[in-house]
mmCIF file of C-alpha atoms in Angstrom:
data_model
loop_
_atom_site.group_PDB
_atom_site.id
_atom_site.type_symbol
_atom_site.label_atom_id
_atom_site.label_comp_id
_atom_site.label_asym_id
_atom_site.label_seq_id
_atom_site.Cartn_x
_atom_site.Cartn_y
_atom_site.Cartn_z
ATOM 1 C CA MET A 1 96.616 97.715 -213.189
ATOM 2 C CA ARG A 2 95.376 96.904 -209.696
ATOM 3 C CA ALA A 3 97.813 93.960 -209.598
ATOM 4 C CA ARG A 4 100.736 96.260 -210.438
ATOM 5 C CA ASP A 5 99.667 98.727 -207.730
ATOM 6 C CA LYS A 6 99.384 95.896 -205.237
ATOM 7 C CA ALA A 7 102.891 94.656 -206.114
ATOM 8 C CA ALA A 8 104.276 98.173 -205.832
ATOM 9 C CA ARG A 9 102.694 98.602 -202.397
ATOM 10 C CA ARG A 10 104.184 95.253 -201.311
ATOM 11 C CA ARG A 11 107.641 96.385 -202.441
ATOM 12 C CA MET A 12 107.242 99.671 -200.596
ATOM 13 C CA GLY A 13 106.159 97.777 -197.487
ATOM 14 C CA LEU A 14 109.239 95.559 -197.646
ATOM 15 C CA LEU A 15 111.443 98.608 -198.158
ATOM 16 C CA GLY A 16 109.856 100.320 -195.169
ATOM 17 C CA ALA A 17 110.390 97.255 -192.977
ATOM 18 C CA THR A 18 114.017 97.063 -194.070
ATOM 19 C CA LEU A 19 114.582 100.736 -193.287
ATOM 20 C CA LEU A 20 112.949 100.251 -189.878
ATOM 21 C CA LEU A 21 115.253 97.313 -189.093
ATOM 22 C CA VAL A 22 118.310 99.324 -190.156
ATOM 23 C CA SER A 23 117.131 102.239 -188.032
ATOM 24 C CA LEU A 24 116.591 100.007 -185.012
ATOM 25 C CA ALA A 25 119.982 98.356 -185.477
ATOM 26 C CA GLY A 26 121.609 101.764 -185.720
ATOM 27 C CA SER A 27 119.806 102.818 -182.568
ATOM 28 C CA VAL A 28 121.116 99.769 -180.664
ATOM 29 C CA GLU A 29 124.642 100.443 -181.932
ATOM 30 C CA ALA A 30 124.350 104.084 -180.875
ATOM 31 C CA GLN A 31 123.177 103.056 -177.417
ATOM 32 C CA ASP A 32 126.000 100.531 -177.194
ATOM 33 C CA ALA A 33 128.589 103.125 -178.234
ATOM 34 C CA GLY A 34 127.078 105.686 -175.874
ATOM 35 C CA LEU A 35 127.314 103.459 -172.810
ATOM 36 C CA ILE A 36 130.768 102.134 -173.602
ATOM 37 C CA GLY A 37 131.987 105.599 -174.561
ATOM 38 C CA ALA A 38 130.721 107.074 -171.301
ATOM 39 C CA ALA A 39 132.379 104.236 -169.366
ATOM 40 C CA LYS A 40 135.656 104.836 -171.186
ATOM 41 C CA GLN A 41 135.534 108.547 -170.380
ATOM 42 C CA GLY A 42 134.763 107.848 -166.724
ATOM 43 C CA ASP A 43 131.455 109.729 -166.852
ATOM 44 C CA ALA A 44 129.608 107.988 -164.018
ATOM 45 C CA ASP A 45 126.580 110.320 -164.265
ATOM 46 C CA ALA A 46 126.104 109.577 -167.960
ATOM 47 C CA VAL A 47 126.464 105.842 -167.346
ATOM 48 C CA GLN A 48 123.909 106.061 -164.524
ATOM 49 C CA ALA A 49 121.465 107.967 -166.744
ATOM 50 C CA LEU A 50 121.773 105.491 -169.621
ATOM 51 C CA LEU A 51 121.235 102.547 -167.298
ATOM 52 C CA ALA A 52 118.261 104.278 -165.640
ATOM 53 C CA GLY A 53 116.755 104.586 -169.111
ATOM 54 C CA GLY A 54 116.696 100.815 -169.393
ATOM 55 C CA LEU A 55 119.936 100.201 -171.263
ATOM 56 C CA ASP A 56 121.431 96.731 -170.875
ATOM 57 C CA PRO A 57 124.706 97.016 -168.885
ATOM 58 C CA ASN A 58 126.059 94.006 -170.779
ATOM 59 C CA LEU A 59 125.855 95.473 -174.282
ATOM 60 C CA ALA A 60 129.086 94.571 -176.079
ATOM 61 C CA GLN A 61 131.071 95.793 -179.062
ATOM 62 C CA GLY A 62 131.930 93.467 -181.911
ATOM 63 C CA ASP A 63 135.120 92.458 -180.124
ATOM 64 C CA GLY A 64 133.210 91.527 -176.979
ATOM 65 C CA MET A 65 134.290 94.588 -174.986
ATOM 66 C CA THR A 66 131.570 95.716 -172.582
ATOM 67 C CA ALA A 67 131.257 98.941 -170.634
ATOM 68 C CA LEU A 68 132.701 97.107 -167.622
ATOM 69 C CA HIS A 69 135.728 96.033 -169.661
ATOM 70 C CA MET A 70 136.312 99.625 -170.707
ATOM 71 C CA ALA A 71 135.871 101.119 -167.237
ATOM 72 C CA ALA A 72 138.178 98.464 -165.762
ATOM 73 C CA LEU A 73 140.852 99.119 -168.380
ATOM 74 C CA GLU A 74 140.744 102.868 -167.778
ATOM 75 C CA GLY A 75 140.659 102.498 -163.988
ATOM 76 C CA HIS A 76 137.352 104.295 -163.380
ATOM 77 C CA ALA A 77 136.401 102.761 -160.027
ATOM 78 C CA ASP A 78 133.185 104.809 -159.665
ATOM 79 C CA VAL A 79 131.928 103.700 -163.085
ATOM 80 C CA VAL A 80 132.837 100.093 -162.288
ATOM 81 C CA SER A 81 130.757 100.359 -159.106
ATOM 82 C CA VAL A 82 127.747 101.764 -160.995
ATOM 83 C CA LEU A 83 127.917 99.028 -163.632
ATOM 84 C CA LEU A 84 128.270 96.219 -161.106
ATOM 85 C CA GLU A 85 125.277 97.509 -159.127
ATOM 86 C CA ALA A 86 123.275 97.525 -162.374
ATOM 87 C CA GLY A 87 124.062 93.861 -163.018
ATOM 88 C CA ALA A 88 127.063 94.037 -165.337
ATOM 89 C CA GLU A 89 128.555 90.574 -165.823
ATOM 90 C CA VAL A 90 131.854 90.471 -163.944
ATOM 91 C CA GLY A 91 133.086 87.496 -165.970
ATOM 92 C CA ALA A 92 132.267 88.775 -169.473
ATOM 93 C CA THR A 93 134.971 87.860 -171.990
ATOM 94 C CA THR A 94 136.328 89.375 -175.186
ATOM 95 C CA ARG A 95 136.031 87.433 -178.430
ATOM 96 C CA ILE A 96 139.784 87.097 -178.883
ATOM 97 C CA GLY A 97 141.670 85.771 -175.895
ATOM 98 C CA ALA A 98 138.658 85.681 -173.536
ATOM 99 C CA TYR A 99 139.915 88.632 -171.495
ATOM 100 C CA THR A 100 137.699 89.526 -168.542
ATOM 101 C CA PRO A 101 137.423 92.980 -166.953
ATOM 102 C CA LEU A 102 139.745 91.629 -164.248
ATOM 103 C CA HIS A 103 142.440 90.856 -166.835
ATOM 104 C CA LEU A 104 142.256 94.394 -168.195
ATOM 105 C CA ALA A 105 142.269 96.072 -164.781
ATOM 106 C CA SER A 106 145.229 93.912 -163.726
ATOM 107 C CA GLN A 107 147.097 94.642 -166.941
ATOM 108 C CA ALA A 108 146.782 98.368 -166.255
ATOM 109 C CA GLY A 109 147.679 98.035 -162.565
ATOM 110 C CA HIS A 110 144.428 99.497 -161.241
ATOM 111 C CA GLY A 111 144.516 98.014 -157.750
ATOM 112 C CA ALA A 112 141.242 99.516 -156.481
ATOM 113 C CA VAL A 113 139.326 98.276 -159.519
ATOM 114 C CA VAL A 114 140.933 94.839 -159.267
ATOM 115 C CA ARG A 115 139.830 94.569 -155.654
ATOM 116 C CA ALA A 116 136.282 95.743 -156.467
ATOM 117 C CA LEU A 117 135.931 93.126 -159.213
ATOM 118 C CA LEU A 118 137.289 90.375 -156.970
ATOM 119 C CA GLU A 119 134.838 91.295 -154.219
ATOM 120 C CA GLN A 120 132.036 90.834 -156.752
ATOM 121 C CA GLY A 121 133.189 87.318 -157.599
ATOM 122 C CA ALA A 122 135.721 87.784 -160.412
ATOM 123 C CA ASP A 123 137.890 84.676 -160.895
ATOM 124 C CA ALA A 124 141.516 85.437 -160.010
ATOM 125 C CA THR A 125 142.745 82.174 -161.562
ATOM 126 C CA LEU A 126 141.155 82.462 -165.008
ATOM 127 C CA ALA A 127 143.676 82.344 -167.866
ATOM 128 C CA THR A 128 143.271 83.905 -171.297
ATOM 129 C CA THR A 129 142.746 81.508 -174.185
ATOM 130 C CA ASN A 130 145.433 82.911 -176.476
ATOM 131 C CA SER A 131 148.461 83.040 -174.164
ATOM 132 C CA GLU A 132 147.144 81.368 -171.000
ATOM 133 C CA THR A 133 148.213 84.315 -168.891
ATOM 134 C CA THR A 134 146.373 84.926 -165.638
ATOM 135 C CA PRO A 135 145.482 88.319 -164.165
ATOM 136 C CA LEU A 136 148.473 87.878 -161.844
ATOM 137 C CA HIS A 137 150.862 87.571 -164.808
ATOM 138 C CA LEU A 138 149.478 90.805 -166.230
ATOM 139 C CA ALA A 139 149.659 92.664 -162.918
ATOM 140 C CA ALA A 140 153.217 91.437 -162.342
ATOM 141 C CA ARG A 141 154.669 93.166 -165.375
ATOM 142 C CA VAL A 142 153.032 96.583 -165.035
ATOM 143 C CA MET A 143 154.573 99.490 -163.145
ATOM 144 C CA ASP A 144 152.913 100.051 -159.757
ATOM 145 C CA GLY A 145 151.120 96.728 -160.069
ATOM 146 C CA GLU A 146 151.943 95.520 -156.567
ATOM 147 C CA GLU A 147 148.552 96.530 -155.114
ATOM 148 C CA ALA A 148 146.732 94.645 -157.856
ATOM 149 C CA ALA A 149 149.022 91.632 -157.386
ATOM 150 C CA ALA A 150 148.415 91.611 -153.630
ATOM 151 C CA ALA A 151 144.639 91.769 -154.108
ATOM 152 C CA LEU A 152 144.738 88.880 -156.580
ATOM 153 C CA LEU A 153 146.838 86.741 -154.255
ATOM 154 C CA GLU A 154 144.475 87.467 -151.358
ATOM 155 C CA HIS A 155 141.597 86.198 -153.525
ATOM 156 C CA GLY A 156 143.074 82.893 -154.617
ATOM 157 C CA ALA A 157 145.441 83.670 -157.492
ATOM 158 C CA VAL A 158 147.984 80.887 -158.082
ATOM 159 C CA VAL A 159 151.348 82.457 -157.296
ATOM 160 C CA ASN A 160 153.366 80.036 -159.470
ATOM 161 C CA ALA A 161 150.893 79.797 -162.368
ATOM 162 C CA ARG A 162 152.549 79.225 -165.759
ATOM 163 C CA GLU A 163 151.571 80.875 -169.032
ATOM 164 C CA GLY A 164 151.166 78.779 -172.148
ATOM 165 C CA SER A 165 154.109 79.529 -174.417
ATOM 166 C CA VAL A 166 157.193 78.598 -172.382
ATOM 167 C CA GLY A 167 155.852 78.295 -168.848
ATOM 168 C CA GLN A 168 156.739 81.690 -167.409
ATOM 169 C CA THR A 169 155.494 82.510 -163.916
ATOM 170 C CA PRO A 170 154.307 85.910 -162.632
ATOM 171 C CA LEU A 171 157.650 86.252 -160.817
ATOM 172 C CA MET A 172 159.494 85.917 -164.140
ATOM 173 C CA PHE A 173 157.282 88.627 -165.640
ATOM 174 C CA ALA A 174 158.058 90.927 -162.715
ATOM 175 C CA ALA A 175 161.790 90.177 -162.921
ATOM 176 C CA ALA A 176 161.956 90.836 -166.665
ATOM 177 C CA TYR A 177 160.287 94.238 -166.196
ATOM 178 C CA ASN A 178 162.195 95.189 -163.000
ATOM 179 C CA ARG A 179 159.060 95.426 -160.861
ATOM 180 C CA THR A 180 160.859 95.102 -157.522
ATOM 181 C CA PRO A 181 157.880 95.910 -155.223
ATOM 182 C CA THR A 182 155.806 93.285 -157.043
ATOM 183 C CA ILE A 183 158.662 90.781 -156.772
ATOM 184 C CA GLN A 184 158.628 91.294 -153.016
ATOM 185 C CA VAL A 185 154.845 90.800 -152.866
ATOM 186 C CA LEU A 186 155.081 87.582 -154.886
ATOM 187 C CA LEU A 187 157.931 86.211 -152.777
ATOM 188 C CA LYS A 188 156.022 87.043 -149.593
ATOM 189 C CA HIS A 189 153.120 84.947 -150.904
ATOM 190 C CA GLY A 190 155.318 81.951 -151.642
ATOM 191 C CA ALA A 191 156.555 82.442 -155.200
ATOM 192 C CA ASP A 192 159.354 79.998 -156.046
ATOM 193 C CA PRO A 193 162.343 81.986 -157.391
ATOM 194 C CA ASN A 194 164.016 78.858 -158.763
ATOM 195 C CA LEU A 195 161.325 77.664 -161.143
ATOM 196 C CA ALA A 196 162.468 77.733 -164.774
ATOM 197 C CA THR A 197 160.808 77.950 -168.170
ATOM 198 C CA ARG A 198 160.480 74.925 -170.406
ATOM 199 C CA VAL A 199 163.755 73.594 -171.812
ATOM 200 C CA VAL A 200 163.606 73.056 -175.570
ATOM 201 C CA ASP A 201 165.909 70.715 -177.467
ATOM 202 C CA VAL A 202 166.299 72.784 -180.619
ATOM 203 C CA LEU A 203 167.866 70.090 -182.794
ATOM 204 C CA ARG A 204 165.152 67.616 -181.802
ATOM 205 C CA ASN A 205 162.533 70.181 -182.808
ATOM 206 C CA VAL A 206 164.240 70.508 -186.198
ATOM 207 C CA ALA A 207 163.910 66.760 -186.673
ATOM 208 C CA ILE A 208 160.229 66.830 -185.681
ATOM 209 C CA ASP A 209 159.495 69.785 -187.976
ATOM 210 C CA ARG A 210 161.125 68.029 -190.903
ATOM 211 C CA GLU A 211 159.117 64.870 -190.262
ATOM 212 C CA ALA A 212 155.922 66.925 -190.163
ATOM 213 C CA SER A 213 156.855 68.689 -193.429
ATOM 214 C CA ARG A 214 157.634 65.350 -195.065
ATOM 215 C CA LEU A 215 154.271 63.988 -193.938
ATOM 216 C CA LEU A 216 152.483 66.968 -195.495
ATOM 217 C CA ARG A 217 154.366 66.610 -198.786
ATOM 218 C CA ASP A 218 153.702 62.864 -198.952
ATOM 219 C CA ARG A 219 150.009 63.390 -198.256
ATOM 220 C CA ILE A 220 149.679 65.985 -201.011
ATOM 221 C CA GLU A 221 151.649 63.878 -203.500
ATOM 222 C CA GLY A 222 149.422 60.916 -202.661
ATOM 223 C CA LEU A 223 146.321 62.938 -203.475
ATOM 224 C CA ARG A 224 147.844 64.055 -206.764
ATOM 225 C CA PHE A 225 148.706 60.449 -207.621
ATOM 226 C CA GLN A 226 145.027 59.539 -207.301
ATOM 227 C CA ALA A 227 144.096 61.915 -210.136
ATOM 228 C CA GLU A 228 142.838 60.470 -213.433
ATOM 229 C CA PRO A 229 145.663 59.560 -215.859
ATOM 230 C CA GLY A 230 146.280 62.279 -218.411
ATOM 231 C CA THR A 231 144.686 65.004 -216.312
ATOM 232 C CA GLU A 232 146.383 67.869 -214.538
ATOM 233 C CA PRO A 233 146.101 67.038 -210.823
ATOM 234 C CA GLU A 234 144.495 70.000 -209.101
ATOM 235 C CA LEU A 235 143.851 69.724 -205.404
ATOM 236 C CA THR A 236 140.719 71.218 -203.947
ATOM 237 C CA PRO A 237 140.972 73.481 -200.893
ATOM 238 C CA ALA A 238 139.259 70.724 -198.899
ATOM 239 C CA GLN A 239 141.986 68.231 -199.860
ATOM 240 C CA VAL A 240 144.740 70.657 -198.897
ATOM 241 C CA GLN A 241 143.042 71.288 -195.555
ATOM 242 C CA GLU A 242 142.762 67.528 -195.033
ATOM 243 C CA ALA A 243 146.522 67.156 -195.545
ATOM 244 C CA ILE A 244 147.250 70.030 -193.159
ATOM 245 C CA ALA A 245 144.901 68.509 -190.565
ATOM 246 C CA ALA A 246 146.830 65.219 -190.788
ATOM 247 C CA GLN A 247 150.093 67.086 -190.217
ATOM 248 C CA ARG A 248 148.688 68.874 -187.176
ATOM 249 C CA GLU A 249 147.349 65.610 -185.796
ATOM 250 C CA PHE A 250 150.845 64.122 -186.074
ATOM 251 C CA LEU A 251 152.264 67.048 -184.098
ATOM 252 C CA ARG A 252 149.688 66.426 -181.360
ATOM 253 C CA THR A 253 150.395 62.700 -181.028
ATOM 254 C CA ASP A 254 152.896 60.882 -178.832
ATOM 255 C CA GLN A 255 154.864 60.091 -181.991
ATOM 256 C CA SER A 256 155.989 63.714 -182.272
ATOM 257 C CA GLN A 257 156.865 63.817 -178.572
ATOM 258 C CA ARG A 258 159.137 60.793 -178.630
ATOM 259 C CA ASP A 259 162.798 60.941 -177.724
ATOM 260 C CA PHE A 260 165.271 60.720 -180.588
ATOM 261 C CA ASP A 261 168.331 58.540 -180.525
ATOM 262 C CA SER A 262 171.453 60.688 -180.275
ATOM 263 C CA ASP A 263 172.818 58.996 -183.423
ATOM 264 C CA ASP A 264 169.698 60.061 -185.327
ATOM 265 C CA LEU A 265 170.002 63.647 -184.178
ATOM 266 C CA ILE A 266 173.708 63.969 -184.900
ATOM 267 C CA GLN A 267 172.975 63.262 -188.575
ATOM 268 C CA TYR A 268 171.340 66.676 -188.712
ATOM 269 C CA ARG A 269 174.582 68.411 -187.839
ATOM 270 C CA ALA A 270 175.942 70.501 -190.668
ATOM 271 C CA ASP A 271 179.396 68.930 -190.279
ATOM 272 C CA TYR A 272 178.229 65.294 -190.082
ATOM 273 C CA PRO A 273 179.753 63.178 -192.914
ATOM 274 C CA GLY A 274 177.085 61.510 -194.994
ATOM 275 C CA GLY A 275 174.279 63.416 -193.338
ATOM 276 C CA PRO A 276 171.030 64.077 -195.203
ATOM 277 C CA PRO A 277 171.287 66.489 -198.158
ATOM 278 C CA LEU A 278 169.513 69.452 -196.608
ATOM 279 C CA ALA A 279 168.901 72.724 -198.407
ATOM 280 C CA ARG A 280 169.484 74.562 -195.153
ATOM 281 C CA PRO A 281 171.553 72.572 -192.666
ATOM 282 C CA PRO A 282 170.625 73.578 -189.093
ATOM 283 C CA TYR A 283 173.837 75.445 -188.270
ATOM 284 C CA ARG A 284 172.297 77.662 -185.600
ATOM 285 C CA GLU A 285 170.217 74.871 -184.083
ATOM 286 C CA THR A 286 173.296 72.670 -183.803
ATOM 287 C CA LEU A 287 175.201 75.413 -182.007
ATOM 288 C CA VAL A 288 172.374 76.380 -179.665
ATOM 289 C CA GLY A 289 171.466 72.879 -178.552
ATOM 290 C CA MET A 290 169.071 73.692 -175.736
ATOM 291 C CA THR A 291 167.119 76.871 -175.074
ATOM 292 C CA GLY A 292 164.828 77.900 -172.253
ATOM 293 C CA GLY A 293 165.340 76.911 -168.653
ATOM 294 C CA MET A 294 165.135 80.592 -167.722
ATOM 295 C CA THR A 295 164.655 81.440 -164.050
ATOM 296 C CA ALA A 296 163.428 84.773 -162.731
ATOM 297 C CA LEU A 297 167.036 85.679 -161.892
ATOM 298 C CA LEU A 298 168.175 84.885 -165.432
ATOM 299 C CA HIS A 299 165.423 87.163 -166.768
ATOM 300 C CA ALA A 300 166.633 89.978 -164.518
ATOM 301 C CA ALA A 301 170.257 89.256 -165.443
ATOM 302 C CA ARG A 302 169.568 89.458 -169.171
ATOM 303 C CA GLU A 303 167.973 92.885 -168.777
ATOM 304 C CA GLY A 304 170.485 94.129 -166.183
ATOM 305 C CA HIS A 305 167.871 94.885 -163.534
ATOM 306 C CA VAL A 306 170.001 95.300 -160.406
ATOM 307 C CA GLU A 307 167.140 95.961 -157.961
ATOM 308 C CA ALA A 308 165.117 93.008 -159.216
ATOM 309 C CA GLY A 309 168.151 90.729 -159.160
ATOM 310 C CA LEU A 310 169.029 91.621 -155.573
ATOM 311 C CA ALA A 311 165.410 91.201 -154.447
ATOM 312 C CA LEU A 312 165.370 87.712 -155.970
ATOM 313 C CA LEU A 313 168.638 86.774 -154.278
ATOM 314 C CA ASP A 314 167.274 88.039 -150.968
ATOM 315 C CA GLY A 315 164.215 85.865 -151.616
ATOM 316 C CA GLY A 316 166.232 82.682 -152.075
ATOM 317 C CA ALA A 317 167.103 82.590 -155.775
ATOM 318 C CA ASP A 318 169.979 80.231 -156.636
ATOM 319 C CA ILE A 319 172.788 82.507 -157.793
ATOM 320 C CA ASP A 320 174.358 79.824 -160.009
ATOM 321 C CA GLN A 321 171.252 78.104 -161.450
ATOM 322 C CA VAL A 322 171.852 77.802 -165.192
ATOM 323 C CA SER A 323 169.585 77.944 -168.228
ATOM 324 C CA GLY A 324 168.945 75.127 -170.674
ATOM 325 C CA ASP A 325 172.242 75.756 -172.462
ATOM 326 C CA GLY A 326 174.210 76.090 -169.223
ATOM 327 C CA THR A 327 174.317 79.889 -169.060
ATOM 328 C CA SER A 328 174.634 81.120 -165.471
ATOM 329 C CA PRO A 329 173.182 84.444 -164.276
ATOM 330 C CA LEU A 330 176.720 85.873 -164.130
ATOM 331 C CA LEU A 331 177.502 84.824 -167.690
ATOM 332 C CA MET A 332 174.091 86.091 -168.824
ATOM 333 C CA THR A 333 174.812 89.574 -167.477
ATOM 334 C CA ILE A 334 178.214 89.749 -169.146
ATOM 335 C CA LEU A 335 177.009 88.459 -172.520
ATOM 336 C CA ASN A 336 174.442 91.237 -172.505
ATOM 337 C CA GLY A 337 176.779 93.967 -171.237
ATOM 338 C CA GLN A 338 175.040 94.296 -167.869
ATOM 339 C CA PHE A 339 178.188 94.840 -165.799
ATOM 340 C CA ASP A 340 176.607 96.593 -162.801
ATOM 341 C CA LEU A 341 174.567 93.518 -161.983
ATOM 342 C CA ALA A 342 177.534 91.293 -162.845
ATOM 343 C CA MET A 343 179.588 92.994 -160.131
ATOM 344 C CA GLU A 344 176.771 92.520 -157.620
ATOM 345 C CA LEU A 345 176.595 88.816 -158.470
ATOM 346 C CA VAL A 346 180.349 88.415 -158.034
ATOM 347 C CA GLU A 347 180.171 90.114 -154.645
ATOM 348 C CA ARG A 348 177.321 87.782 -153.681
ATOM 349 C CA GLY A 349 179.463 84.737 -154.500
ATOM 350 C CA ALA A 350 178.542 83.778 -158.064
ATOM 351 C CA ASP A 351 180.835 81.139 -159.594
ATOM 352 C CA PRO A 352 183.222 83.032 -161.936
ATOM 353 C CA ASP A 353 184.357 79.833 -163.662
ATOM 354 C CA ARG A 354 180.975 78.390 -164.680
ATOM 355 C CA ALA A 355 181.081 78.048 -168.477
ATOM 356 C CA ALA A 356 178.168 77.516 -170.862
ATOM 357 C CA ASP A 357 177.539 73.983 -172.109
ATOM 358 C CA THR A 358 177.220 74.752 -175.803
ATOM 359 C CA ASP A 359 180.395 76.695 -176.588
ATOM 360 C CA GLY A 360 182.352 76.635 -173.333
ATOM 361 C CA ILE A 361 182.310 80.412 -172.906
ATOM 362 C CA SER A 362 183.251 81.430 -169.361
ATOM 363 C CA PRO A 363 182.477 84.780 -167.710
ATOM 364 C CA LEU A 364 186.111 85.909 -168.083
ATOM 365 C CA PHE A 365 186.234 84.974 -171.759
ATOM 366 C CA ALA A 366 182.919 86.781 -172.320
ATOM 367 C CA VAL A 367 184.270 89.952 -170.682
ATOM 368 C CA LEU A 368 187.300 89.931 -172.973
ATOM 369 C CA GLN A 369 185.168 89.346 -176.068
ATOM 370 C CA THR A 370 182.090 91.492 -175.438
ATOM 371 C CA HIS A 371 182.558 93.371 -178.702
ATOM 372 C CA TRP A 372 181.409 90.300 -180.663
ATOM 373 C CA ALA A 373 179.576 88.219 -178.068
ATOM 374 C CA PRO A 374 176.030 87.246 -179.117
ATOM 375 C CA LYS A 375 173.052 88.192 -177.004
ATOM 376 C CA SER A 376 172.075 85.073 -175.107
ATOM 377 C CA ASN A 377 168.489 83.870 -175.030
#
């Protein structure tokens, strides 16, 4: 009897400890939410009171967002000041993308907050881990972001930094979004208007992708071949992951970066006699040829941003610099129906006879055929 009572008391003690832990965890979460919520609302007095009560200024949500992240995103300069004085970490990062408070303030165009963070040691050159964009990229594309951009440049931001996907610069971001004041700030600080994004050989990429797919299939078939005779070959998740890892390793090696012989590539053309029997011949890839090679002016031309285009030309942009497939800024405007900017380019001396490399379309031909012309990329 006494043994049963003792066991029951032990169970009750364990239950009580568990409830206490849950209560404490809930209390921490409530404190966390209270501080971050007050920072989001811009309630500097509430933030001050919570910090005075001993709350850690670096408490973070599950996604890594701290009170400083939230105040920076919302542009609450007074709350940012309170948090920094209390020891908030200026370089705290989110779990996805490693965004700092400076990234979020720049993205929202909060110039005063950007400057305050920089004066407390925030790194103006730090890139996110998902897209490799810097605070300057983010400031360049937002409306009224010129103050933030200027502050970043004054504190060491790299004016021609490239993001990770295709190598866009902050100037290209500003041009694509028609942020003329920011374009002028960037040019004043030495931005190169004639840098271009990475040129991609589309047909070569098709060949590489097919090699990688073949490698994956061969690896999986090889594993199935190793199964005991008479048994149904079932691959384990670990074996499938091993095959995928081998494919990814191939794509990272020099082998996947090699140059293809033109005779090898031409066999992938849909109209090539005796070419490989492909379920989906690369019609589009054959026609496109090269993509990328986009300058800031080409970005502005595609969107029809007259003010941005003129600011770039005033800043030294090459009016006839073509993209990877030979599309000039003038042709780009016409293909996309941006005739106001097209007229400005003509008046500035753009070559009216420069035709694209892939299909030979000239600006005049594009004007006459705009009802079916594809949107150029």
